[in-house]
CSV table of C-alpha atoms in Angstrom, one decimal:
chain,number,residue,atom,x,y,z
A,3,MET,CA,7.5,18.0,-11.6
A,4,GLU,CA,9.1,15.0,-9.9
A,5,PRO,CA,6.7,12.2,-9.1
A,6,VAL,CA,6.1,11.2,-5.5
A,7,ASP,CA,7.3,7.7,-4.4
A,8,PHE,CA,4.8,5.7,-2.4
A,9,TYR,CA,6.0,2.5,-0.6
A,10,PHE,CA,3.5,0.0,0.7
A,11,ASP,CA,2.9,-3.5,1.8
A,12,PHE,CA,-0.4,-5.2,0.9
A,13,GLY,CA,-0.8,-6.4,4.5
A,14,SER,CA,-0.7,-2.9,6.0
A,15,PRO,CA,-4.1,-1.4,6.9
A,16,TYR,CA,-2.5,2.0,7.1
A,17,GLY,CA,-1.1,1.4,3.7
A,18,TYR,CA,-4.6,0.6,2.5
A,19,PHE,CA,-5.9,3.9,4.0
A,20,ALA,CA,-3.0,5.8,2.2
A,21,ALA,CA,-3.8,4.0,-1.1
A,22,THR,CA,-7.3,5.4,-1.1
A,23,CYS,CA,-6.1,9.0,-1.5
A,24,VAL,CA,-2.4,9.3,-2.3
A,25,ASP,CA,-3.0,9.7,-6.1
A,26,GLU,CA,-5.7,12.4,-5.4
A,27,LEU,CA,-3.5,14.2,-2.9
A,28,ALA,CA,-0.6,14.3,-5.3
A,29,ALA,CA,-2.7,15.4,-8.2
A,30,ARG,CA,-4.0,18.4,-6.4
A,31,HIS,CA,-0.4,19.7,-6.5
A,32,GLY,CA,0.4,18.7,-10.0
A,33,ARG,CA,2.2,15.5,-9.1
A,34,THR,CA,2.0,11.9,-10.1
A,35,VAL,CA,2.7,8.9,-7.9
A,36,ARG,CA,5.1,6.0,-8.4
A,37,TRP,CA,3.8,2.9,-6.5
A,38,HIS,CA,6.3,0.6,-4.9
A,39,PRO,CA,5.2,-2.7,-3.4
A,40,ILE,CA,7.7,-3.8,-0.8
A,41,MET,CA,7.9,-6.5,1.9
A,42,MET,CA,7.5,-5.1,5.4
A,43,ALA,CA,9.1,-8.2,6.9
A,44,ALA,CA,12.4,-7.0,5.5
A,45,MET,CA,11.9,-3.5,7.1
A,46,LEU,CA,11.2,-5.2,10.5
A,47,GLN,CA,14.3,-7.3,10.3
A,48,ALA,CA,16.5,-4.3,9.2
A,49,THR,CA,15.2,-2.2,12.2
A,50,GLY,CA,15.1,-5.1,14.7
A,51,THR,CA,11.4,-4.5,15.4
A,52,THR,CA,8.1,-6.5,15.5
A,53,ALA,CA,4.9,-5.8,13.6
A,54,LEU,CA,2.9,-3.5,15.9
A,55,PRO,CA,-0.3,-5.7,16.0
A,56,LEU,CA,1.9,-8.5,17.5
A,57,VAL,CA,3.4,-6.4,20.3
A,58,PRO,CA,1.7,-7.1,23.7
A,59,ILE,CA,-0.6,-4.3,24.9
A,60,LYS,CA,0.4,-2.0,22.0
A,61,GLY,CA,-1.2,-4.5,19.6
A,62,ASP,CA,-4.7,-4.0,21.2
A,63,TYR,CA,-4.3,-0.2,20.8
A,64,VAL,CA,-3.2,-0.5,17.2
A,65,ARG,CA,-6.3,-2.7,16.3
A,66,HIS,CA,-8.5,-0.1,17.9
A,67,ASP,CA,-6.8,2.8,16.1
A,68,ILE,CA,-7.1,1.1,12.8
A,69,ARG,CA,-10.9,0.8,13.1
A,70,ARG,CA,-11.1,4.4,14.5
A,71,THR,CA,-9.0,5.8,11.6
A,72,ALA,CA,-11.2,4.0,9.0
A,73,ARG,CA,-14.3,5.5,10.6
A,74,GLN,CA,-12.8,8.9,10.7
A,75,HIS,CA,-12.0,8.9,7.0
A,76,GLY,CA,-15.0,7.0,5.8
A,77,ILE,CA,-13.0,4.1,4.5
A,78,ALA,CA,-14.6,0.6,4.4
A,79,TYR,CA,-12.7,-1.7,6.8
A,80,ARG,CA,-13.3,-5.3,8.0
A,81,GLN,CA,-10.3,-6.7,9.7
A,82,PRO,CA,-9.1,-9.8,7.8
A,83,GLU,CA,-8.1,-13.0,9.4
A,84,PRO,CA,-5.5,-14.0,10.0
A,85,PHE,CA,-3.9,-10.6,10.7
A,86,PRO,CA,-1.2,-9.6,10.3
A,87,ALA,CA,-0.2,-11.8,7.3
A,88,LEU,CA,2.7,-12.0,4.9
A,89,LEU,CA,1.2,-11.2,1.5
A,90,VAL,CA,3.7,-11.9,-1.3
A,91,ALA,CA,1.5,-12.9,-4.2
A,92,PRO,CA,-0.2,-9.5,-4.8
A,93,ALA,CA,3.1,-7.6,-4.7
A,94,ARG,CA,4.6,-10.0,-7.3
A,95,ALA,CA,1.5,-9.8,-9.4
A,96,MET,CA,1.5,-6.1,-9.4
A,97,LEU,CA,5.0,-5.9,-10.7
A,98,TRP,CA,4.3,-8.4,-13.4
A,99,ILE,CA,1.1,-6.6,-14.4
A,100,ARG,CA,3.2,-3.4,-14.6
A,101,LEU,CA,5.6,-5.1,-17.1
A,102,GLN,CA,2.9,-6.6,-19.2
A,103,TYR,CA,0.0,-4.1,-19.1
A,104,GLY,CA,1.5,-0.8,-17.9
A,105,GLU,CA,1.5,1.4,-14.8
A,106,GLU,CA,-2.2,2.4,-14.8
A,107,LEU,CA,-3.6,-1.1,-14.7
A,108,ALA,CA,-0.9,-2.1,-12.1
A,109,VAL,CA,-2.2,0.6,-9.8
A,110,ARG,CA,-5.8,-0.2,-10.4
A,111,PHE,CA,-4.9,-3.8,-9.5
A,112,ALA,CA,-3.2,-2.7,-6.3
A,113,LYS,CA,-6.2,-0.7,-5.2
A,114,ARG,CA,-8.5,-3.6,-6.0
A,115,CYS,CA,-6.4,-6.0,-3.9
A,116,TYR,CA,-6.3,-3.6,-1.0
A,117,HIS,CA,-10.1,-3.2,-1.0
A,118,ALA,CA,-10.6,-6.9,-1.4
A,119,TYR,CA,-8.4,-7.7,1.6
A,120,PHE,CA,-9.4,-5.0,4.0
A,121,ALA,CA,-13.1,-4.5,3.1
A,122,GLU,CA,-14.1,-7.9,1.7
A,123,ARG,CA,-11.8,-10.2,3.7
A,124,ALA,CA,-10.6,-11.8,0.5
A,125,ALA,CA,-7.9,-14.5,1.0
A,126,LEU,CA,-5.1,-12.4,-0.5
A,127,ALA,CA,-2.4,-14.8,0.7
A,128,ASP,CA,-3.8,-17.3,-1.8
A,129,ALA,CA,-2.3,-16.9,-5.3
A,130,ALA,CA,-5.5,-18.1,-6.9
A,131,THR,CA,-7.5,-15.3,-5.3
A,132,VAL,CA,-4.9,-12.8,-6.5
A,133,CYS,CA,-5.2,-14.1,-10.0
A,134,GLN,CA,-9.0,-13.9,-9.9
A,135,LEU,CA,-8.9,-10.3,-8.8
A,136,ALA,CA,-6.5,-9.5,-11.7
A,137,ALA,CA,-8.7,-11.3,-14.1
A,138,GLU,CA,-11.6,-8.9,-13.2
A,139,LEU,CA,-9.4,-6.2,-14.7
A,140,GLY,CA,-8.7,-8.1,-17.9
A,141,VAL,CA,-5.4,-9.7,-16.9
A,142,ALA,CA,-4.6,-13.1,-18.4
A,143,GLU,CA,-5.2,-15.3,-15.3
A,144,ASP,CA,-3.1,-18.4,-16.4
A,145,ALA,CA,-0.2,-16.3,-17.5
A,146,LEU,CA,-0.2,-14.4,-14.2
A,147,ALA,CA,-0.4,-17.6,-12.2
A,148,ALA,CA,2.7,-18.9,-14.0
A,149,ALA,CA,4.6,-15.6,-13.6
A,150,LEU,CA,4.1,-15.6,-9.8
A,151,GLN,CA,6.4,-18.6,-9.6
A,152,SER,CA,9.0,-17.2,-12.0
A,153,ASP,CA,12.5,-16.1,-10.9
A,154,GLN,CA,12.1,-12.9,-12.8
A,155,VAL,CA,9.2,-11.7,-10.8
A,156,LYS,CA,10.6,-12.9,-7.5
A,157,THR,CA,13.8,-10.9,-8.3
A,158,LEU,CA,11.8,-7.8,-9.1
A,159,PHE,CA,10.1,-7.9,-5.8
A,160,LYS,CA,13.4,-8.4,-3.9
A,161,GLN,CA,14.9,-5.4,-5.9
A,162,GLU,CA,12.0,-3.1,-5.0
A,163,THR,CA,12.4,-4.0,-1.3
A,164,GLN,CA,16.2,-3.6,-1.4
A,165,GLN,CA,16.0,-0.3,-3.2
A,166,ALA,CA,13.5,1.0,-0.6
A,167,LEU,CA,15.8,0.0,2.2
A,168,ALA,CA,18.7,1.8,0.4
A,169,ARG,CA,16.6,5.0,0.4
A,170,GLY,CA,15.9,4.8,4.1
A,171,VAL,CA,12.4,3.3,4.0
A,172,PHE,CA,11.8,1.5,7.2
A,173,GLY,CA,8.0,1.2,7.4
A,174,VAL,CA,4.8,1.5,5.5
A,175,PRO,CA,3.1,3.5,4.2
A,176,PHE,CA,6.2,5.6,3.3
A,177,VAL,CA,6.3,8.5,0.9
A,178,ILE,CA,9.3,10.4,-0.4
A,179,ALA,CA,8.6,13.7,-2.1
A,180,ASP,CA,11.5,15.8,-3.4
A,181,GLY,CA,13.8,13.7,-1.2
A,182,GLU,CA,11.7,14.5,1.9
A,183,PRO,CA,10.5,11.4,3.8
A,184,PHE,CA,7.0,10.9,5.3
A,185,TRP,CA,6.2,7.8,7.3
A,186,GLY,CA,2.7,6.9,8.1
A,187,PHE,CA,-0.8,7.7,7.0
A,188,ASP,CA,-1.0,10.2,9.9
A,189,ARG,CA,1.8,12.2,8.1
A,190,PHE,CA,-0.3,12.9,5.0
A,191,GLY,CA,-1.2,16.3,6.4
A,192,GLN,CA,2.5,17.2,6.4
A,193,LEU,CA,2.9,15.7,3.0
A,194,GLU,CA,0.1,17.8,1.7
A,195,ALA,CA,1.6,20.9,3.2
A,196,TRP,CA,5.0,20.0,1.7
A,197,LEU,CA,3.6,19.6,-1.8
A,198,ALA,CA,1.5,22.7,-1.6
A,199,GLY,CA,4.5,24.7,-0.4
A,200,ARG,CA,2.3,26.9,1.6
A,201,GLY,CA,1.0,24.9,4.6
A,202,ALA,CA,-2.2,23.4,3.1
A,203,SER,CA,-4.7,22.5,5.8
A,204,TRP,CA,-5.0,18.9,7.1
A,205,ARG,CA,-8.7,19.6,7.9
A,206,TYR,CA,-9.4,20.3,4.2
A,207,TRP,CA,-7.9,17.0,3.2
A,208,ALA,CA,-9.6,15.0,6.0
A,209,ARG,CA,-13.0,16.3,5.0
A,210,LYS,CA,-12.6,15.5,1.3
A,211,ALA,CA,-15.2,13.0,0.2
A,212,ARG,CA,-13.8,9.8,-1.3
A,213,GLY,CA,-15.5,6.7,-2.7
A,214,PRO,CA,-14.4,3.2,-1.7
A,215,VAL,CA,-11.3,1.9,-3.3
A,216,GLY,CA,-11.9,-0.3,-6.3
A,217,ALA,CA,-15.4,1.1,-6.8
A,218,LYS,CA,-14.6,1.9,-10.5
A,219,TRP,CA,-13.4,-1.6,-11.1
A,220,LYS,CA,-16.0,-3.7,-9.4
A,221,THR,CA,-16.3,-5.7,-12.5
A,222,PRO,CA,-14.1,-6.7,-13.2
A,223,SER,CA,19.6,-3.9,5.0
A,224,SER,CA,17.9,-7.0,4.7
A,225,ALA,CA,18.6,-9.4,1.8
A,226,THR,CA,17.9,-12.3,4.2
A,227,ALA,CA,14.4,-11.1,4.9
A,228,VAL,CA,13.8,-10.5,1.2
A,229,ASN,CA,15.0,-13.9,0.3
A,230,ALA,CA,12.5,-15.4,2.8
A,231,ALA,CA,9.7,-14.6,0.4
A,232,SER,CA,11.2,-16.8,-2.4
């Protein structure tokens, strides 16, 4: 069956929540997931909007909702500082790891970064921190550090973002299944029903016990906006 496409930005708490369960959700219905790191700043520019936490009045609600959502789903969460932040290094690193080590390790790395940022308050904007997290998983730290500055990896990240925009992705987390778009962690109930083809219950998914992200690996259109990350 066709894989599900999962678009995310490492600075998105709702993307983090989605990352804790998207693979499990898809697997229940015989699907795999293609993970796509993208730059939310490009989506904001393309839609003429502002990051929700920065919007007056609404930002306070969003911060409250993030904490409430984490509690509801039993997901470890400690708001990082500063927040929100532009996190380019982990996205570039994931794409390079995918090229050098394969999809499985790239996804493990993405989950590890998410947990480090939103549960441990790791300085994910710092390339050295990103390289250290990758080294926990057996990635060559020096080679990754050099790759993060390469034109090849920068271009890969821009392409991922541009391709997402071309598919109509305007926010994160964003999932496309069989051509059907689902925006937001709060649409995962609808996504589940779509994949099941028979209206699977949101309540079943919400009660499903899940361990913390990264627990298995403790040891280790908007070309202008895209170019801004160079």
